[in-house]
Amino acid sequence: REYRDLRATPGVFAAIGAVDFEYPDLTGVREPEQLRLGRVSGELFRALGVRPLAGRAFTPEEMASNAPVAMLDAELWRKHFNGDAAILGKPVLLDGRPVTVVGIMPPVRLTFNEYDAWRPADPAKLAEANGVFRTVTVVGRLADGVGASVPGTLMAQMTRRLA
């Protein structure tokens, strides 16, 4: 709810997105591996100022539909796919389900989390689907001319409302 409220605040953010995580198994490769997968919504990568090294980011349609697509971290790409761009447009298996690789991402670190891969996710379902912490990390890029104190003020207002 707080994420939706922040997104709806006019004129504050140029881009805002959210991420939580899950641990699917990457199979169909020489050495299966449990991944730390970031499930993203909104404009997370734009807010971070990060673009794919190869391929593309998720389209708005993929974001809205939770499409079976993924972006791989460059290290995972090199480790399991030898850095071969031919993986773009091809499926990989996450928890036995095929997802199409659409992009390769540079390393992205958010707080203490590093991710091996990324998938689109519905923001309304992020926290509910995360049975571990039931939280999401929200990242925003301020709109031009917005002072650095504005997000703190918004968070203080939300904290009072939640209390």
Coordinates of N, CA, C and O in Angstrom, one line a residue:
R1 N 0.8 -1.2 0.0 CA 0.0 0.0 0.0 C 0.9 1.3 0.0 O 0.6 2.2 -0.7
E2 N 1.9 1.2 0.8 CA 2.8 2.4 0.9 C 3.5 2.7 -0.5 O 3.7 3.8 -0.9
Y3 N 3.9 1.6 -1.1 CA 4.5 1.7 -2.5 C 3.5 2.4 -3.4 O 3.9 3.3 -4.2
R4 N 2.3 1.9 -3.4 CA 1.2 2.5 -4.3 C 1.1 4.0 -4.0 O 0.9 4.9 -4.8
D5 N 1.1 4.3 -2.7 CA 0.9 5.7 -2.3 C 2.1 6.6 -2.8 O 1.9 7.7 -3.2
L6 N 3.3 6.1 -2.6 CA 4.5 6.8 -3.1 C 4.4 7.0 -4.6 O 4.7 8.1 -5.1
R7 N 4.0 6.0 -5.4 CA 3.9 6.1 -6.8 C 2.8 7.1 -7.2 O 2.9 7.8 -8.2
A8 N 1.8 7.2 -6.4 CA 0.7 8.2 -6.7 C 1.0 9.6 -6.3 O 0.2 10.5 -6.6
T9 N 2.1 9.8 -5.6 CA 2.4 11.2 -5.2 C 2.9 12.0 -6.4 O 3.9 11.7 -6.9
P10 N 2.1 13.0 -6.8 CA 2.5 13.7 -8.0 C 3.7 14.6 -7.9 O 3.9 15.2 -6.8
G11 N 4.5 14.6 -8.9 CA 5.6 15.5 -9.0 C 6.8 15.2 -8.2 O 7.8 16.0 -8.2
V12 N 6.9 14.1 -7.4 CA 8.0 13.9 -6.5 C 9.0 13.0 -7.2 O 10.2 13.3 -7.1
F13 N 8.6 11.9 -7.8 CA 9.5 10.9 -8.4 C 9.5 11.0 -9.9 O 8.4 10.9 -10.5
A14 N 10.7 11.0 -10.5 CA 10.8 10.8 -11.9 C 10.6 9.3 -12.3 O 10.1 9.0 -13.4
A15 N 11.0 8.4 -11.4 CA 10.8 7.0 -11.6 C 10.8 6.4 -10.2 O 11.5 6.8 -9.3
I16 N 10.0 5.3 -10.0 CA 10.0 4.6 -8.8 C 9.6 3.1 -9.1 O 8.9 2.8 -10.0
G17 N 10.3 2.3 -8.3 CA 10.0 0.8 -8.5 C 10.3 0.1 -7.2 O 10.8 0.6 -6.2
A18 N 9.9 -1.2 -7.2 CA 10.0 -2.0 -6.0 C 10.6 -3.4 -6.4 O 10.5 -3.8 -7.6
V19 N 11.2 -4.0 -5.4 CA 11.8 -5.3 -5.7 C 11.6 -6.2 -4.4 O 11.7 -5.7 -3.3
D20 N 11.3 -7.4 -4.6 CA 11.5 -8.4 -3.5 C 12.2 -9.6 -4.1 O 12.8 -9.5 -5.2
F21 N 12.3 -10.7 -3.4 CA 13.1 -11.8 -3.9 C 12.5 -13.1 -3.7 O 11.6 -13.3 -2.8
E22 N 13.0 -14.1 -4.4 CA 12.6 -15.5 -4.2 C 13.9 -16.3 -4.6 O 14.8 -15.8 -5.1
Y23 N 13.9 -17.6 -4.3 CA 15.0 -18.5 -4.6 C 14.7 -19.6 -5.5 O 14.6 -20.8 -5.1
P24 N 14.5 -19.4 -6.8 CA 14.2 -20.5 -7.7 C 15.5 -21.3 -8.0 O 16.6 -20.7 -7.9
D25 N 15.3 -22.5 -8.5 CA 16.4 -23.3 -9.0 C 16.5 -23.1 -10.5 O 15.6 -23.2 -11.2
L26 N 17.7 -22.8 -10.9 CA 18.1 -22.8 -12.3 C 18.5 -24.2 -12.7 O 19.4 -24.8 -12.1
T27 N 17.7 -24.9 -13.6 CA 18.1 -26.2 -14.0 C 18.2 -26.2 -15.5 O 18.0 -25.2 -16.2
G28 N 18.6 -27.4 -16.1 CA 18.8 -27.5 -17.5 C 20.2 -27.0 -17.9 O 20.5 -26.8 -19.1
V29 N 21.0 -26.7 -16.9 CA 22.4 -26.3 -17.1 C 23.3 -27.4 -16.5 O 22.9 -28.2 -15.8
R30 N 24.6 -27.3 -16.8 CA 25.5 -28.3 -16.4 C 25.5 -28.5 -14.9 O 25.5 -29.6 -14.3
E31 N 25.5 -27.4 -14.1 CA 25.4 -27.4 -12.7 C 24.2 -26.6 -12.2 O 24.3 -25.4 -12.2
P32 N 23.1 -27.3 -11.8 CA 22.0 -26.6 -11.3 C 22.4 -25.7 -10.1 O 23.3 -26.0 -9.4
E33 N 21.6 -24.6 -10.0 CA 22.0 -23.6 -9.0 C 20.7 -23.0 -8.4 O 19.8 -22.6 -9.2
Q34 N 20.7 -22.7 -7.1 CA 19.6 -21.9 -6.5 C 20.0 -20.5 -6.7 O 21.1 -20.1 -6.4
L35 N 19.1 -19.7 -7.3 CA 19.3 -18.3 -7.6 C 18.7 -17.4 -6.6 O 17.7 -17.7 -5.9
R36 N 19.2 -16.2 -6.5 CA 18.5 -15.1 -5.8 C 17.9 -14.3 -6.9 O 18.6 -13.6 -7.6
L37 N 16.6 -14.4 -7.0 CA 15.9 -13.7 -8.1 C 15.2 -12.5 -7.6 O 14.4 -12.6 -6.6
G38 N 15.4 -11.3 -8.2 CA 14.7 -10.1 -7.8 C 13.4 -10.0 -8.6 O 13.5 -10.1 -9.9
R39 N 12.3 -9.9 -8.0 CA 11.0 -9.7 -8.6 C 10.8 -8.2 -8.6 O 10.6 -7.6 -7.5
V40 N 10.7 -7.6 -9.8 CA 10.6 -6.1 -9.9 C 9.3 -5.6 -10.4 O 8.6 -6.3 -11.2
S41 N 9.0 -4.4 -10.0 CA 7.8 -3.8 -10.5 C 8.2 -2.3 -10.8 O 9.2 -1.8 -10.3
G42 N 7.3 -1.7 -11.5 CA 7.4 -0.3 -11.8 C 8.7 0.0 -12.6 O 9.0 -0.7 -13.5
E43 N 9.3 1.1 -12.3 CA 10.5 1.6 -13.1 C 11.8 1.4 -12.2 O 12.6 2.3 -12.2
L44 N 11.9 0.3 -11.6 CA 13.1 0.1 -10.7 C 14.4 0.4 -11.4 O 15.2 1.1 -10.9
F45 N 14.7 -0.2 -12.6 CA 15.9 0.0 -13.3 C 16.1 1.4 -13.7 O 17.2 2.0 -13.6
R46 N 15.1 2.1 -14.1 CA 15.2 3.5 -14.5 C 15.5 4.3 -13.2 O 16.3 5.3 -13.3
A47 N 14.9 4.0 -12.1 CA 15.1 4.7 -10.9 C 16.6 4.5 -10.4 O 17.2 5.5 -9.9
L48 N 17.2 3.4 -10.7 CA 18.6 3.1 -10.3 C 19.5 3.6 -11.4 O 20.7 3.7 -11.1
G49 N 19.0 4.0 -12.6 CA 19.9 4.5 -13.6 C 20.7 3.3 -14.2 O 21.8 3.5 -14.7
V50 N 20.1 2.1 -14.3 CA 20.8 0.9 -14.8 C 20.1 0.4 -16.1 O 18.9 0.4 -16.1
R51 N 20.9 0.1 -17.0 CA 20.4 -0.4 -18.3 C 21.1 -1.8 -18.6 O 22.2 -2.0 -18.2
P52 N 20.4 -2.6 -19.4 CA 21.0 -3.9 -19.7 C 22.3 -3.7 -20.5 O 22.4 -2.8 -21.3
L53 N 23.2 -4.6 -20.3 CA 24.4 -4.7 -21.1 C 24.2 -5.2 -22.5 O 24.8 -4.9 -23.4
A54 N 23.2 -6.1 -22.5 CA 22.8 -6.8 -23.8 C 21.3 -7.0 -23.7 O 20.8 -7.2 -22.7
G55 N 20.7 -7.1 -24.9 CA 19.3 -7.3 -24.9 C 18.5 -6.1 -24.5 O 18.9 -4.9 -24.7
R56 N 17.4 -6.3 -23.7 CA 16.6 -5.2 -23.3 C 16.0 -5.4 -21.9 O 16.1 -6.5 -21.4
A57 N 15.4 -4.3 -21.4 CA 14.7 -4.4 -20.2 C 13.2 -4.9 -20.4 O 12.8 -5.1 -21.6
F58 N 12.5 -5.1 -19.4 CA 11.1 -5.6 -19.5 C 10.2 -4.5 -20.1 O 10.4 -3.3 -19.8
T59 N 9.3 -4.9 -21.0 CA 8.4 -4.0 -21.6 C 7.2 -3.7 -20.5 O 7.0 -4.5 -19.6
P60 N 6.5 -2.6 -20.7 CA 5.4 -2.3 -19.8 C 4.4 -3.5 -19.9 O 3.8 -3.8 -18.8
E61 N 4.2 -4.1 -21.0 CA 3.2 -5.2 -21.1 C 3.7 -6.4 -20.3 O 2.9 -7.1 -19.7
E62 N 5.0 -6.7 -20.4 CA 5.5 -7.8 -19.6 C 5.4 -7.5 -18.1 O 5.1 -8.4 -17.3
M63 N 5.7 -6.3 -17.7 CA 5.5 -5.9 -16.3 C 4.1 -6.1 -15.8 O 3.8 -6.6 -14.8
A64 N 3.1 -5.6 -16.6 CA 1.7 -5.7 -16.2 C 1.2 -7.1 -16.2 O 0.3 -7.4 -15.4
S65 N 1.8 -8.0 -17.0 CA 1.2 -9.4 -17.1 C 2.0 -10.4 -16.4 O 1.7 -11.6 -16.4
N66 N 3.1 -10.0 -15.7 CA 4.0 -10.9 -15.1 C 4.5 -12.0 -16.1 O 4.5 -13.2 -15.8
A67 N 4.8 -11.5 -17.3 CA 5.2 -12.4 -18.4 C 6.4 -13.3 -18.0 O 7.2 -13.0 -17.1
P68 N 6.4 -14.5 -18.6 CA 7.5 -15.4 -18.2 C 8.8 -15.1 -19.0 O 9.3 -15.7 -19.9
V69 N 9.4 -13.9 -18.5 CA 10.7 -13.4 -19.1 C 11.6 -13.1 -17.9 O 11.2 -13.0 -16.8
A70 N 12.9 -13.1 -18.2 CA 13.9 -12.8 -17.2 C 15.1 -12.0 -17.8 O 15.3 -12.1 -19.0
M71 N 15.8 -11.3 -16.9 CA 17.0 -10.7 -17.3 C 18.1 -11.4 -16.3 O 17.8 -11.6 -15.1
L72 N 19.2 -11.8 -16.9 CA 20.2 -12.4 -16.1 C 21.3 -11.5 -15.7 O 21.7 -10.5 -16.5
D73 N 21.9 -11.7 -14.5 CA 23.1 -10.9 -14.1 C 24.2 -11.4 -15.0 O 24.3 -12.5 -15.4
A74 N 25.1 -10.4 -15.3 CA 26.3 -10.7 -16.2 C 27.1 -11.9 -15.7 O 27.6 -12.7 -16.5
E75 N 27.3 -12.0 -14.4 CA 28.1 -13.0 -13.8 C 27.5 -14.4 -14.0 O 28.1 -15.4 -14.4
L76 N 26.2 -14.5 -13.8 CA 25.5 -15.7 -14.0 C 25.5 -16.1 -15.5 O 25.7 -17.3 -15.9
W77 N 25.3 -15.1 -16.4 CA 25.4 -15.3 -17.8 C 26.7 -15.9 -18.2 O 26.8 -16.8 -19.0
R78 N 27.8 -15.3 -17.7 CA 29.1 -15.9 -18.0 C 29.3 -17.3 -17.5 O 29.9 -18.2 -18.1
K79 N 28.9 -17.5 -16.2 CA 29.1 -18.8 -15.6 C 28.4 -19.9 -16.2 O 28.9 -21.0 -16.5
H80 N 27.1 -19.7 -16.6 CA 26.3 -20.8 -17.1 C 26.1 -20.8 -18.6 O 25.8 -21.8 -19.2
F81 N 26.3 -19.6 -19.3 CA 26.1 -19.5 -20.7 C 27.3 -19.0 -21.5 O 27.1 -18.5 -22.6
N82 N 28.5 -19.0 -20.8 CA 29.7 -18.6 -21.4 C 29.7 -17.2 -22.0 O 30.4 -16.9 -23.0
G83 N 28.8 -16.3 -21.5 CA 28.7 -15.0 -22.0 C 28.2 -14.9 -23.5 O 28.4 -13.9 -24.2
D84 N 27.5 -15.9 -23.9 CA 27.1 -16.0 -25.3 C 25.7 -15.3 -25.4 O 24.7 -15.7 -24.8
A85 N 25.7 -14.3 -26.3 CA 24.5 -13.5 -26.5 C 23.4 -14.3 -27.2 O 22.2 -13.9 -27.2
A86 N 23.7 -15.5 -27.6 CA 22.7 -16.4 -28.3 C 21.6 -16.8 -27.2 O 20.5 -17.3 -27.6
I87 N 21.8 -16.6 -25.9 CA 20.8 -17.0 -24.9 C 19.7 -16.0 -25.0 O 18.5 -16.4 -24.6
L88 N 19.9 -14.8 -25.5 CA 18.8 -13.8 -25.6 C 17.7 -14.4 -26.5 O 18.0 -14.9 -27.6
G89 N 16.5 -14.3 -26.0 CA 15.3 -14.9 -26.8 C 15.1 -16.3 -26.6 O 14.1 -16.9 -27.1
K90 N 16.0 -17.0 -25.8 CA 15.8 -18.4 -25.5 C 15.3 -18.6 -24.1 O 15.5 -17.8 -23.2
P91 N 14.7 -19.8 -23.9 CA 14.2 -20.1 -22.5 C 15.3 -20.7 -21.6 O 16.2 -21.4 -22.1
V92 N 15.2 -20.4 -20.3 CA 15.9 -21.1 -19.3 C 14.9 -21.6 -18.3 O 13.7 -21.2 -18.3
L93 N 15.2 -22.6 -17.5 CA 14.3 -23.2 -16.6 C 14.5 -22.7 -15.2 O 15.6 -22.9 -14.6
L94 N 13.5 -22.0 -14.6 CA 13.5 -21.6 -13.2 C 12.4 -22.4 -12.5 O 11.2 -22.2 -12.9
D95 N 12.8 -23.2 -11.5 CA 11.9 -24.1 -10.8 C 11.1 -24.9 -11.8 O 9.9 -25.2 -11.7
G96 N 11.8 -25.3 -12.9 CA 11.2 -26.2 -13.9 C 10.3 -25.5 -14.9 O 9.7 -26.2 -15.8
R97 N 10.1 -24.2 -14.8 CA 9.2 -23.5 -15.7 C 10.1 -22.7 -16.7 O 11.0 -22.0 -16.2
P98 N 9.8 -22.7 -18.0 CA 10.6 -21.9 -18.9 C 10.3 -20.4 -18.8 O 9.1 -20.0 -18.7
V99 N 11.3 -19.7 -18.8 CA 11.2 -18.2 -18.9 C 12.2 -17.8 -20.0 O 13.3 -18.3 -20.1
T100 N 11.8 -16.8 -20.8 CA 12.6 -16.3 -21.9 C 13.6 -15.2 -21.4 O 13.2 -14.3 -20.8
V101 N 14.9 -15.4 -21.7 CA 15.9 -14.4 -21.4 C 15.8 -13.2 -22.4 O 15.9 -13.4 -23.6
V102 N 15.5 -12.0 -21.9 CA 15.4 -10.9 -22.7 C 16.6 -9.9 -22.6 O 16.7 -9.0 -23.4
G103 N 17.3 -10.0 -21.5 CA 18.4 -9.1 -21.2 C 19.5 -9.6 -20.3 O 19.2 -10.5 -19.6
I104 N 20.6 -8.9 -20.4 CA 21.7 -9.2 -19.5 C 22.0 -7.9 -18.7 O 22.2 -6.9 -19.3
M105 N 22.0 -8.0 -17.4 CA 22.2 -6.8 -16.5 C 23.6 -6.8 -15.9 O 24.2 -7.8 -15.6
P106 N 24.1 -5.6 -15.7 CA 25.3 -5.4 -14.9 C 25.0 -5.7 -13.5 O 23.8 -5.9 -13.1
P107 N 26.0 -5.9 -12.6 CA 25.7 -6.2 -11.2 C 24.9 -5.0 -10.6 O 25.2 -3.9 -10.8
V108 N 23.8 -5.4 -9.9 CA 23.0 -4.4 -9.2 C 22.9 -4.9 -7.8 O 22.5 -6.0 -7.5
R109 N 23.3 -4.0 -6.9 CA 23.2 -4.3 -5.5 C 22.3 -3.3 -4.8 O 22.4 -2.1 -5.0
L110 N 21.3 -3.8 -4.1 CA 20.3 -3.0 -3.3 C 20.5 -3.4 -1.9 O 20.3 -4.6 -1.5
T111 N 20.8 -2.5 -1.0 CA 21.0 -2.7 0.4 C 22.0 -3.9 0.5 O 23.1 -3.8 -0.1
F112 N 21.6 -4.9 1.2 CA 22.5 -6.1 1.4 C 22.3 -7.1 0.3 O 22.9 -8.2 0.3
N113 N 21.4 -6.9 -0.7 CA 21.0 -7.9 -1.6 C 21.7 -7.8 -2.9 O 21.8 -6.7 -3.5
E114 N 22.2 -8.9 -3.5 CA 22.7 -9.0 -4.8 C 21.8 -10.0 -5.5 O 21.4 -11.0 -4.9
Y115 N 21.6 -9.8 -6.8 CA 20.6 -10.7 -7.5 C 21.3 -11.4 -8.7 O 22.2 -10.8 -9.3
D116 N 20.9 -12.6 -8.9 CA 21.4 -13.4 -10.1 C 20.6 -13.2 -11.3 O 21.0 -13.4 -12.4
A117 N 19.3 -12.9 -11.1 CA 18.4 -12.7 -12.2 C 17.2 -11.9 -11.8 O 17.1 -11.6 -10.6
W118 N 16.4 -11.4 -12.7 CA 15.3 -10.5 -12.5 C 14.1 -11.0 -13.2 O 14.2 -11.5 -14.3
R119 N 12.9 -10.9 -12.6 CA 11.6 -11.2 -13.3 C 10.6 -10.0 -13.0 O 10.7 -9.4 -12.0
P120 N 9.7 -9.8 -13.9 CA 8.6 -8.8 -13.6 C 7.7 -9.3 -12.6 O 7.5 -10.6 -12.5
A121 N 7.1 -8.4 -11.8 CA 6.1 -8.9 -10.8 C 5.1 -7.8 -10.5 O 5.4 -6.6 -10.6
D122 N 3.9 -8.2 -10.2 CA 2.8 -7.3 -9.9 C 3.1 -6.7 -8.5 O 3.2 -7.4 -7.5
P123 N 3.2 -5.4 -8.4 CA 3.5 -4.8 -7.1 C 2.5 -5.1 -6.0 O 2.8 -5.1 -4.9
A124 N 1.2 -5.3 -6.4 CA 0.2 -5.6 -5.4 C 0.4 -6.9 -4.8 O -0.1 -7.2 -3.7
K125 N 1.2 -7.8 -5.5 CA 1.4 -9.2 -5.0 C 2.8 -9.4 -4.4 O 3.0 -10.5 -4.0
L126 N 3.7 -8.4 -4.5 CA 5.0 -8.7 -4.1 C 5.1 -9.1 -2.7 O 5.6 -10.2 -2.4
A127 N 4.7 -8.3 -1.8 CA 4.8 -8.6 -0.3 C 4.0 -9.8 0.1 O 4.4 -10.6 0.9
E128 N 2.8 -10.0 -0.5 CA 2.0 -11.1 -0.2 C 2.6 -12.4 -0.6 O 2.5 -13.5 0.1
A129 N 3.3 -12.4 -1.7 CA 3.9 -13.6 -2.2 C 5.2 -14.0 -1.5 O 5.7 -15.1 -1.6
N130 N 5.8 -13.0 -0.9 CA 7.1 -13.3 -0.2 C 6.8 -13.7 1.2 O 6.5 -13.0 2.1
G131 N 6.8 -15.0 1.4 CA 6.5 -15.6 2.6 C 7.6 -15.5 3.7 O 7.3 -15.9 4.8
V132 N 8.7 -14.9 3.4 CA 9.8 -14.8 4.3 C 9.7 -13.5 5.1 O 9.6 -13.6 6.3
F133 N 9.7 -12.4 4.4 CA 9.7 -11.1 5.1 C 8.5 -10.3 4.9 O 8.2 -9.4 5.7
R134 N 7.7 -10.5 3.9 CA 6.6 -9.7 3.5 C 6.9 -8.2 3.4 O 6.1 -7.4 3.9
T135 N 8.0 -8.0 2.9 CA 8.4 -6.6 2.6 C 9.0 -6.5 1.2 O 9.4 -7.4 0.6
V136 N 9.0 -5.2 0.7 CA 9.7 -4.9 -0.5 C 10.6 -3.8 -0.3 O 10.5 -3.0 0.6
T137 N 11.6 -3.7 -1.2 CA 12.5 -2.6 -1.2 C 12.0 -1.6 -2.3 O 11.8 -2.0 -3.4
V138 N 11.9 -0.4 -2.0 CA 11.4 0.6 -2.9 C 12.5 1.6 -3.2 O 13.2 2.0 -2.3
V139 N 12.7 1.9 -4.5 CA 13.8 2.8 -4.9 C 13.1 3.9 -5.8 O 12.3 3.5 -6.7
G140 N 13.4 5.1 -5.5 CA 12.9 6.2 -6.3 C 14.0 7.2 -6.7 O 15.0 7.4 -6.0
R141 N 13.8 7.7 -7.9 CA 14.7 8.8 -8.4 C 13.8 10.1 -8.4 O 12.7 10.1 -9.0
L142 N 14.3 11.0 -7.7 CA 13.6 12.3 -7.5 C 13.4 13.0 -8.8 O 14.3 13.0 -9.7
A143 N 12.3 13.6 -9.0 CA 12.0 14.5 -10.2 C 12.9 15.7 -10.1 O 13.3 16.1 -9.0
D144 N 13.2 16.3 -11.2 CA 14.0 17.5 -11.2 C 13.3 18.6 -10.3 O 12.1 18.8 -10.3
G145 N 14.2 19.2 -9.5 CA 13.7 20.3 -8.7 C 13.2 19.9 -7.3 O 12.8 20.7 -6.5
V146 N 13.0 18.6 -7.1 CA 12.5 18.1 -5.8 C 13.7 18.0 -4.8 O 14.7 17.4 -5.1
G147 N 13.5 18.6 -3.7 CA 14.5 18.6 -2.6 C 14.7 17.2 -2.0 O 13.8 16.4 -1.9
A148 N 15.9 17.0 -1.5 CA 16.3 15.7 -0.9 C 15.5 15.4 0.3 O 15.3 14.2 0.8
S149 N 14.9 16.4 1.0 CA 14.1 16.2 2.2 C 12.7 15.7 2.0 O 12.0 15.2 2.9
V150 N 12.2 15.8 0.7 CA 10.8 15.5 0.4 C 10.5 14.0 0.7 O 9.5 13.7 1.4
P151 N 11.3 13.1 0.2 CA 11.0 11.7 0.5 C 10.9 11.4 2.0 O 10.1 10.6 2.5
G152 N 11.8 12.0 2.8 CA 11.8 11.8 4.3 C 10.5 12.3 4.9 O 9.9 11.6 5.8
T153 N 10.0 13.4 4.4 CA 8.8 14.0 4.9 C 7.6 13.0 4.5 O 6.7 12.8 5.4
L154 N 7.6 12.5 3.3 CA 6.6 11.5 2.9 C 6.6 10.3 3.8 O 5.6 9.8 4.2
M155 N 7.8 9.8 4.0 CA 7.9 8.6 4.9 C 7.5 8.9 6.3 O 6.8 8.0 6.9
A156 N 7.8 10.0 6.8 CA 7.3 10.4 8.2 C 5.8 10.4 8.2 O 5.2 10.0 9.2
Q157 N 5.2 11.0 7.2 CA 3.7 11.0 7.1 C 3.1 9.6 7.1 O 2.2 9.3 7.8
M158 N 3.8 8.7 6.3 CA 3.3 7.3 6.2 C 3.4 6.6 7.6 O 2.6 5.9 8.0
T159 N 4.6 6.9 8.2 CA 4.8 6.3 9.5 C 3.8 6.7 10.5 O 3.2 5.8 11.3
R160 N 3.4 7.9 10.6 CA 2.4 8.4 11.5 C 1.0 7.8 11.1 O 0.3 7.4 12.0
R161 N 0.7 7.7 9.9 CA -0.5 7.0 9.5 C -0.6 5.6 9.9 O -1.6 5.1 10.4
L162 N 0.5 4.9 9.7 CA 0.6 3.4 10.0 C 0.5 3.2 11.5 O -0.1 2.2 12.0
A163 N 1.1 4.2 12.3 CA 1.0 4.0 13.8 C -0.4 4.1 14.3 O -0.8 3.5 15.2

